[in-house]
XYZ file of C-alpha atoms in Angstrom:
494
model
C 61.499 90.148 108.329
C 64.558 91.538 106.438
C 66.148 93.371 109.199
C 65.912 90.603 111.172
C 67.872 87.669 109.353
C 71.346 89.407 110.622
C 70.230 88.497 114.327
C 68.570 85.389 113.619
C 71.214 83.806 111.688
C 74.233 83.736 113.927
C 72.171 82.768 116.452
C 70.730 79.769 114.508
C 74.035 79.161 113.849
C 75.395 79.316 116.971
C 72.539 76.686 118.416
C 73.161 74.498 114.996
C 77.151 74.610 116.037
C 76.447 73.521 120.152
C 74.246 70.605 118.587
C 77.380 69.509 116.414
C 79.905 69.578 119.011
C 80.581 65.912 118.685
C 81.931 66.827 114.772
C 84.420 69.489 114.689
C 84.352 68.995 110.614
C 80.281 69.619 110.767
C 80.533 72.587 113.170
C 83.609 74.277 110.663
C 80.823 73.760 107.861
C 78.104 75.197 109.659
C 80.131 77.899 111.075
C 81.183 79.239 107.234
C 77.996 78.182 105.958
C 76.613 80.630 108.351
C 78.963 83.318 108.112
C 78.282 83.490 104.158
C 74.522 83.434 104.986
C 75.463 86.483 107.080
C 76.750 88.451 104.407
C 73.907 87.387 101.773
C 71.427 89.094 104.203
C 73.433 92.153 105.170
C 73.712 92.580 100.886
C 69.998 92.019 100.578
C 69.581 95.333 103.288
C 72.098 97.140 101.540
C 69.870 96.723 97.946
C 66.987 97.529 99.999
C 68.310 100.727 101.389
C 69.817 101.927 98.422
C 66.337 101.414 96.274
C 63.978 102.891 99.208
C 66.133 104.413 101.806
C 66.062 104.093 105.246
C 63.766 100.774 106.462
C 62.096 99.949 109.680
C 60.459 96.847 110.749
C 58.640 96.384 114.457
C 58.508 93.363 116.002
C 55.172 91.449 117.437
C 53.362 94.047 115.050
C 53.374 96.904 118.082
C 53.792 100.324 116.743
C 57.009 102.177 117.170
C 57.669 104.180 119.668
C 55.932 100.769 121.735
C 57.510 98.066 120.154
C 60.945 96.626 119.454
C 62.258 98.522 116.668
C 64.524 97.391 114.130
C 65.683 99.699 111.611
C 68.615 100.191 108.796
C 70.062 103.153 107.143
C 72.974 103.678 104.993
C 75.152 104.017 107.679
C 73.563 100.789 109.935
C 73.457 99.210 106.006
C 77.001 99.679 105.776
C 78.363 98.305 109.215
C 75.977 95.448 108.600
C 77.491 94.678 105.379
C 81.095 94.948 106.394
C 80.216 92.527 109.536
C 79.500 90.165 106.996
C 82.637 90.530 105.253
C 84.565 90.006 108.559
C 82.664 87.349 109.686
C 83.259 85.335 106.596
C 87.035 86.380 106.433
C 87.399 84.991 109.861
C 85.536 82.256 109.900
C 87.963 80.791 106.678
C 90.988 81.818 108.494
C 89.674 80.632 111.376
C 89.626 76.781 109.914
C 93.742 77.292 109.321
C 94.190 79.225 112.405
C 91.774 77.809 115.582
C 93.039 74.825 117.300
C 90.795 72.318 118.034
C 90.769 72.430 121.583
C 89.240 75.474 121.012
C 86.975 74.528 118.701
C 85.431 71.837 121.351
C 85.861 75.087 124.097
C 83.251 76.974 122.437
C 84.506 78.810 119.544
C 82.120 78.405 116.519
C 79.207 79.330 119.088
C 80.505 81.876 120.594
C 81.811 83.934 117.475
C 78.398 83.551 116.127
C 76.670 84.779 119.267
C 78.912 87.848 119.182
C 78.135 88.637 115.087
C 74.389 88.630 116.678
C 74.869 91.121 119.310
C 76.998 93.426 116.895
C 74.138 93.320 114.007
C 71.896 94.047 116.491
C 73.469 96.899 118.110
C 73.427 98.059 114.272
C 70.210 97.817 113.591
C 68.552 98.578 116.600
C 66.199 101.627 116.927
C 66.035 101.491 120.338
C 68.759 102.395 122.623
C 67.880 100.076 125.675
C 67.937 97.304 123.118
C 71.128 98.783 121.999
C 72.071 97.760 125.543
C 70.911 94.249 125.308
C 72.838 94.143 121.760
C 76.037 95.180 123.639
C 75.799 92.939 126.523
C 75.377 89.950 124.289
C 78.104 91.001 122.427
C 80.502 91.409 125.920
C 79.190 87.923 126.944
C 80.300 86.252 123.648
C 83.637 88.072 123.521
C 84.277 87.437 127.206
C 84.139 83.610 126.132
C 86.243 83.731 123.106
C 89.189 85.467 125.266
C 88.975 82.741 127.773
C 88.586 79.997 125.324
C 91.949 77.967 125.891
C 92.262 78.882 129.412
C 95.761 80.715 129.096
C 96.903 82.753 131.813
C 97.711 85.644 129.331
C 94.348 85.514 127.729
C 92.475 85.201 131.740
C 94.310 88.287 132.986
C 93.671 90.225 128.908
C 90.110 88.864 129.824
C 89.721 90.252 133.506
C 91.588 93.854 132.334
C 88.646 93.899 129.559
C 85.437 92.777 131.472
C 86.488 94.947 134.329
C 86.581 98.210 132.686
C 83.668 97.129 130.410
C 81.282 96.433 132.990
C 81.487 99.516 134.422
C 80.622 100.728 130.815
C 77.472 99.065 130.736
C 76.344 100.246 134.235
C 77.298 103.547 132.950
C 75.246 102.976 129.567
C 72.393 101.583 132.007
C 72.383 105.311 134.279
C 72.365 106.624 130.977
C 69.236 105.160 129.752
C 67.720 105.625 132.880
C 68.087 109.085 133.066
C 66.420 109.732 129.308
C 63.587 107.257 130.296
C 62.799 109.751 132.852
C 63.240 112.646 131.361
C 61.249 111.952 128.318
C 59.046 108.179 128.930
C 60.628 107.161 125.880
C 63.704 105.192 124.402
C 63.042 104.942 120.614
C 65.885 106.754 119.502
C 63.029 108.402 116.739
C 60.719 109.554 119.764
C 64.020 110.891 121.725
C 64.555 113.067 118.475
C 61.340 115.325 118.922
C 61.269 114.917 122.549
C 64.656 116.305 123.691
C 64.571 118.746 120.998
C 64.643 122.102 122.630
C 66.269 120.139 126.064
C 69.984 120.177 125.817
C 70.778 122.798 128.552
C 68.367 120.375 131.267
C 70.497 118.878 134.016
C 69.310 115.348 133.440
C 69.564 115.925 129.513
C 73.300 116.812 130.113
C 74.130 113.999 132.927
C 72.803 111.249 130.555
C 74.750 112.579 127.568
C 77.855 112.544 129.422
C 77.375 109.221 130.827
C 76.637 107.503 127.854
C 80.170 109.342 126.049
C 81.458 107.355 128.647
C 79.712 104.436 128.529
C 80.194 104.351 124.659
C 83.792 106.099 124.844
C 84.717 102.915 127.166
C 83.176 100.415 123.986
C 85.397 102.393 121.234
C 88.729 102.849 123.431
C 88.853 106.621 123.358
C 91.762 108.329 125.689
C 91.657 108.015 128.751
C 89.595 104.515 128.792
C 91.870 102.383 126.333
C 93.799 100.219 128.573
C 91.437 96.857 128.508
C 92.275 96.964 124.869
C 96.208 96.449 124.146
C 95.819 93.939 127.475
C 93.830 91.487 125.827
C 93.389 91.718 122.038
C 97.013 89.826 121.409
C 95.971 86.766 123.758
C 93.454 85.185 121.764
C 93.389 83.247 118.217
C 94.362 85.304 115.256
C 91.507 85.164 113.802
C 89.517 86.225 116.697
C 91.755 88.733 117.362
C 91.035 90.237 113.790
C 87.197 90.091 114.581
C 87.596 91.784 117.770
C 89.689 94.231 116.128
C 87.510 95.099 112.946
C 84.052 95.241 114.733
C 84.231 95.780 118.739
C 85.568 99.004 118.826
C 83.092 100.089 115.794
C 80.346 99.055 117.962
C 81.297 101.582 120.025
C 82.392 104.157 117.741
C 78.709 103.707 115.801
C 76.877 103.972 118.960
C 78.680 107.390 119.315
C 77.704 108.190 115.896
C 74.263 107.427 116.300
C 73.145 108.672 119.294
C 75.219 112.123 119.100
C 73.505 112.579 116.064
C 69.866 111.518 116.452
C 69.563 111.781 120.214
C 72.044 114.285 121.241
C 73.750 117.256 119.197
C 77.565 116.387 119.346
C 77.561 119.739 117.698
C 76.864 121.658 121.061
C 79.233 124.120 122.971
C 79.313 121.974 125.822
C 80.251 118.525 123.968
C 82.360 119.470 121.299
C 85.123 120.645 122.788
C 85.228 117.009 124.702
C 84.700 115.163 121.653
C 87.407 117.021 119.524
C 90.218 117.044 122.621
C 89.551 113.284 123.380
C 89.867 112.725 119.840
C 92.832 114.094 119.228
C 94.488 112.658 122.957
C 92.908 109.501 121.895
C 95.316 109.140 118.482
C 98.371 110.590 119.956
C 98.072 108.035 122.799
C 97.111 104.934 120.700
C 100.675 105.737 118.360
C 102.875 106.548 121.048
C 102.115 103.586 122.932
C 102.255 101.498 119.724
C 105.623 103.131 118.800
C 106.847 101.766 122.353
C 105.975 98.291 121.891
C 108.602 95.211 120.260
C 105.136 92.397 119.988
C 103.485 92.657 116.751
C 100.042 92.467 117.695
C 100.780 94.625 120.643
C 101.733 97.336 117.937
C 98.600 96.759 116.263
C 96.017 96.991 119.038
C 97.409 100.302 120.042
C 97.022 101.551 116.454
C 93.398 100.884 117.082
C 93.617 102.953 119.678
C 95.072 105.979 117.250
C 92.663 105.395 114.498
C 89.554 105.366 116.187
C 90.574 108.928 117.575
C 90.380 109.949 113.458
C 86.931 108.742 113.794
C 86.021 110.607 116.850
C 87.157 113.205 115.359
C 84.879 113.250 111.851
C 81.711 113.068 114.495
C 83.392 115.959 116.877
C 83.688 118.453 113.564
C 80.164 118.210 113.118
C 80.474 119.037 109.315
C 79.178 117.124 106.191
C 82.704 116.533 105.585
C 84.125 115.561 109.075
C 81.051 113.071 109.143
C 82.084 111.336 105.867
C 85.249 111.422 106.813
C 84.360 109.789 109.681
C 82.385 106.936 108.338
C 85.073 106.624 105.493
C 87.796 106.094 107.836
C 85.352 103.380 109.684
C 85.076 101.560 106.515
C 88.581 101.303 105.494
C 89.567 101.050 108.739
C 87.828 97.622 109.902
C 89.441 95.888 106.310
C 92.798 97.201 107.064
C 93.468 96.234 110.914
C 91.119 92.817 110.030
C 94.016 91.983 108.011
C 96.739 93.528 109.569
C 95.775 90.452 112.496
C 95.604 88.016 109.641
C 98.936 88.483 107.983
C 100.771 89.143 111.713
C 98.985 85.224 112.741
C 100.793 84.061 108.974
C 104.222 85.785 110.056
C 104.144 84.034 113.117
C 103.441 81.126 111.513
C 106.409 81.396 109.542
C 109.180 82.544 112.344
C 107.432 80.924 115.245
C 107.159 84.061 117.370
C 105.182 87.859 117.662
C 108.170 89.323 119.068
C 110.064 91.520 116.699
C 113.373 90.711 118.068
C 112.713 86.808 117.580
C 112.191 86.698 114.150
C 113.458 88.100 110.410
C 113.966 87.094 107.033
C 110.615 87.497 105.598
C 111.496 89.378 102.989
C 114.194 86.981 101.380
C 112.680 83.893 101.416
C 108.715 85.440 101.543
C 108.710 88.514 99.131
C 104.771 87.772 98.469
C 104.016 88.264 102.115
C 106.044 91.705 101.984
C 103.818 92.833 99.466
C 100.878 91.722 101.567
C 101.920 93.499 104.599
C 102.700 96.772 103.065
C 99.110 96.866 101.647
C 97.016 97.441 104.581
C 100.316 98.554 106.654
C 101.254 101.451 104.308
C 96.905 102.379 104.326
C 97.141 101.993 107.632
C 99.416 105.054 107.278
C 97.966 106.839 105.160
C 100.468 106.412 102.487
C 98.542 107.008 98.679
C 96.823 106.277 96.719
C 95.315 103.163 99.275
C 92.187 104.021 100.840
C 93.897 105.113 104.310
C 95.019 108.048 102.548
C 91.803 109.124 101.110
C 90.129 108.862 104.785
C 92.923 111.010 106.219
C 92.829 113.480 103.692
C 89.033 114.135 104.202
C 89.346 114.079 107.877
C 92.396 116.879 107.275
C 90.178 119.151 105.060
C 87.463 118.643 107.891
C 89.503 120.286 110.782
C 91.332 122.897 108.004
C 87.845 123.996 107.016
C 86.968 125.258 110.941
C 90.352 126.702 111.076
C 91.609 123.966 114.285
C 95.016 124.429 112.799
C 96.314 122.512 115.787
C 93.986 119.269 115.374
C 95.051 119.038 111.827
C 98.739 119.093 112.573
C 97.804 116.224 115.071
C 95.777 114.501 112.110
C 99.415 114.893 109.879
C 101.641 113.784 112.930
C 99.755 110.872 113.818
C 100.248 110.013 110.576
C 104.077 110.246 110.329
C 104.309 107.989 113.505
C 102.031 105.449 112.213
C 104.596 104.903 109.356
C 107.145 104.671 111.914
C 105.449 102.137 113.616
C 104.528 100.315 110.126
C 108.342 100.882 109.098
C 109.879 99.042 112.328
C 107.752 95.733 111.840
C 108.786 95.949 109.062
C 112.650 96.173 109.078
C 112.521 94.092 112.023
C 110.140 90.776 110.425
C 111.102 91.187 106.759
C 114.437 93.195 106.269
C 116.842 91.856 109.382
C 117.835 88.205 109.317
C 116.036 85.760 111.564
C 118.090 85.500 114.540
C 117.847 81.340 114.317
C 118.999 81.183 110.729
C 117.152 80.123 107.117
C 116.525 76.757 108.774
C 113.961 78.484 111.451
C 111.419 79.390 108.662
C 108.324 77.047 108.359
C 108.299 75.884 104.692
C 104.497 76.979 104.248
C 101.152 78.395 105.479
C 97.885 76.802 104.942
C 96.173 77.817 102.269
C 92.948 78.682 103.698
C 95.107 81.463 105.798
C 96.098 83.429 102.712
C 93.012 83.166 100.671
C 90.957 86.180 103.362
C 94.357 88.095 103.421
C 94.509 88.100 99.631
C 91.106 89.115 99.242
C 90.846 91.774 102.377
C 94.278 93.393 100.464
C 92.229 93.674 97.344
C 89.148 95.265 98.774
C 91.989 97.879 100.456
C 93.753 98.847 97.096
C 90.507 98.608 95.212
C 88.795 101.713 98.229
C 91.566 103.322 97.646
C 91.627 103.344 93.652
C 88.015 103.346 93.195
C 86.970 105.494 96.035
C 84.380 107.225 94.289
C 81.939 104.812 94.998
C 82.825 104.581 98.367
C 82.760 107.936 99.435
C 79.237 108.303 97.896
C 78.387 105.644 100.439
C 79.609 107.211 103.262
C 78.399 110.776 101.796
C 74.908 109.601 101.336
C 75.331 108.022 105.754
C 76.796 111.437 106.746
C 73.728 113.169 104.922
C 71.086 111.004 106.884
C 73.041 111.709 110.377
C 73.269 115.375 109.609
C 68.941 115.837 107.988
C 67.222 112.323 109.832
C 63.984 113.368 108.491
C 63.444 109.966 106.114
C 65.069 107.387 109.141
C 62.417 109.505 111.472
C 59.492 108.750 108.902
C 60.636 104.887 108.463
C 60.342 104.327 111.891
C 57.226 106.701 113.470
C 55.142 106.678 110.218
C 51.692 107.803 110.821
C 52.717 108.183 114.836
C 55.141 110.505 114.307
């Protein structure tokens, strides 16, 4: 029942938040209450994992490969975990942050309705499930961008369910095609029956439809655009959700099924993977470096980073994959509160757009300090954890000798801090254009509290990341050798 309570939870919460709509102070309670609830259960699977290893559960009592499967490893541990984490950062800022027209419009519900369909595109072992996780997750996201019925956030919405239904058709041909190649779609079972199969015409079609289908989730070059066109429309706060755990969902999916299903290792896919990679992050920081709105800047640095994480699956080495699943980890604290503190600046100067506001630094040193955190990570500046997940991904690509993806890895790097640098000298370091008087006198409390604690889990990755990289050594290991997540789920049927 374990690997269950992420799934259950949000929705119980969600259903527990629609009864409540006439109180908008009981729904906030439920809402955190659940959230924190979350996170208790995703630490329960990490203990689990870490004292037996991978764990498998099937539900209605029907044997895997029959049955729904639900299973966690240390890498489906970890994004579990760090959902949890979000979820209850967001949720607090959310009580500063949401309005309360959108709080009657939906929002408690329909965060909690997306935190189900991301834990259960974790924890699936089944990739049509994996399906059903992502659709509930694009129906619950759909609703939060349209929740206040601006025309920004309907035309960010129609950019982003365009492109990303034509994903999930894509993922649907996908998993049609290895249904009929093999009769199966337990990811375990599609382990020992496409073993051998790579070079099969239907084997190939489905892998490269669902590297589109899953390339389109994670905003890899050239299918980004849905991205920077919606995630600045919405609340902060569900802007930092969307931009900690969407794109992941993606990006794991990718990491999953190239690994267990698929060899992202073979002639014929690497060279994809590593290219789109690499055009992936020089795209994502060149169209960052173009923009003037802060969260603008910030959704195209998703962009650049999740080519770094591309990458650490394309290297198909020990080290590129726990570089990879580093760089997923510090990523998702980093840009979570990258949102957070750009929804506080604007709170203070009344605008996103860099040339509208200044003088953060004078009269707000402490929020300085709090940008440069994740913003100088972000960079890969050391000793914060950003630098630690570039530097592994760099030894990666020097290690094969792809002296020209590593000098991508360093100059994507460089124009990050460029892009860092001109927020900066623009919000903080220039005067605000409307004068000392044009500064609010203060920020909610509850708004700094998740900021404050995000910016200590980022400096405490990157000066503790021993423990850390263990973590994501010990995920990279199980991709790599799935012999013990194979024997979790197929037992005695395997």
């Amino acid at each position: 029942m374990l690997l269950f309570w992420p799934v259950a939870i949000p929705f119980m919460t969600a259903v527990l938040t629609m009864l409540a709509w006439r109180s908008l102070r009981l729904q906030r309670a439920i809402s955190v209450t659940g959230g924190v609830l979350l996170l208790a259960s995703a630490i329960a699977i990490m203990a689990a994992v870490a004292e037996n290893g991978p764990v498998a559960a099937q539900a209605g009592g029907w044997p895997a490969p029959f049955g729904i499967t639900m299973v966690a490893d240390w890498l489906s541990a970890v994004m579990v975990l760090i959902t949890g984490i979000m979820a209850v950062a967001t949720l607090v800022y959310g009580l500063a942050d949401v309005t309360a027209a959108e709080e009657r419009q939906g929002h408690h519900p329909l965060t909690h309705g997306m935190l189900a369909g991301i834990c259960g595109a974790f924890l699936t072992g089944d990739i049509f499930n994996m399906y059903v996780w992502f659709e509930v997750m694009l129906i619950a996201s759909f609703g939060l961008l349209v929740v206040g019925g601006g025309r920004a956030q309907l035309d960010g919405a129609v950019k982003y369910v365009g492109l990303n239904l034509i994903a999930t058709l894509a993922f649907l041909a996908g998993v049609g095609l290895l249904y009929g190649a093999t009769g199966t779609l337990n990811m375990a079972d599609l382990h020992g029956k496409l073993a051998g199969r790579e070079g099969e015409t239907a084997i190939l079609a489905a892998a490269m439809v669902l590297i589109f289908a899953f390339g389109s989730k994670a905003a890899v070059f050239p299918l980004f655009f849905w991205l920077p066109a919606s995630y600045h429309t919405p609340s902060f706060a569900t802007s930092a959700l969307f931009s900690a755990m969407l794109t992941k969902v993606g990006v794991y999916a990718l990491f999953r099924v190239f690994t267990l299903v698929f060899d992202s290792g073979a002639p014929g896919l690497q060279p994809l993977l590593i290219w789109g990679s690499v055009a992936t992050m020089l795209v994502g920081v060149l169209g960052a470096a173009a923009q003037m709105n802060v969260r603008r800047i910030l959704s195209f640095h998703i962009i650049s980073q999740i080519g770094y994480m591309v990458l650490g699956l394309a290297l198909w080495t020990p080290l590129g994959l726990l570089g990879g699943i580093f760089y997923v980890i510090h990523h998702i604290v980093v840009k979570a509160n990258l949102f957070l503190i750009a929804g506080i600046m604007r709170g203070y100067t009344g605008s996103e757009e860099l040339r509208e506001i200044g003088g953060l630094w004078r009269h707000r040193p402490w929020l300085g300090v709090l940008f440069l955190i994740p913003a100088m990570s972000l960079a890969g500046m050391p000793p914060l954890s950003g630098f630690w997940a570039k530097l592994v991904i760099l030894q990666a690509a020097l290690e094969q000798e792809r002296w020209i993806v590593a000098f991508f890895v360093l100059l994507v790097g460089l124009l990050t801090l460029f892009s860092m640098s001109k927020i900066w000298n623009e919000a903080f370091w220039k005067a605000h254009p409307g004068g000392e008087g044009a500064l609010a006198p203060r920020t909610p409390l509850l708004a700094l509290l998740p900021a404050v604690a995000l910016a200590a889990i980022t400096v405490a990755i990157g000066l503790y990341a021993a423990p850390f990289v263990d973590v994501a050594a010990a995920a990279a290991a199980g991709l790599l050798d799935p012999q013990a997540y194979l024997a979790a789920v197929l037992g005695a049927t395997r």
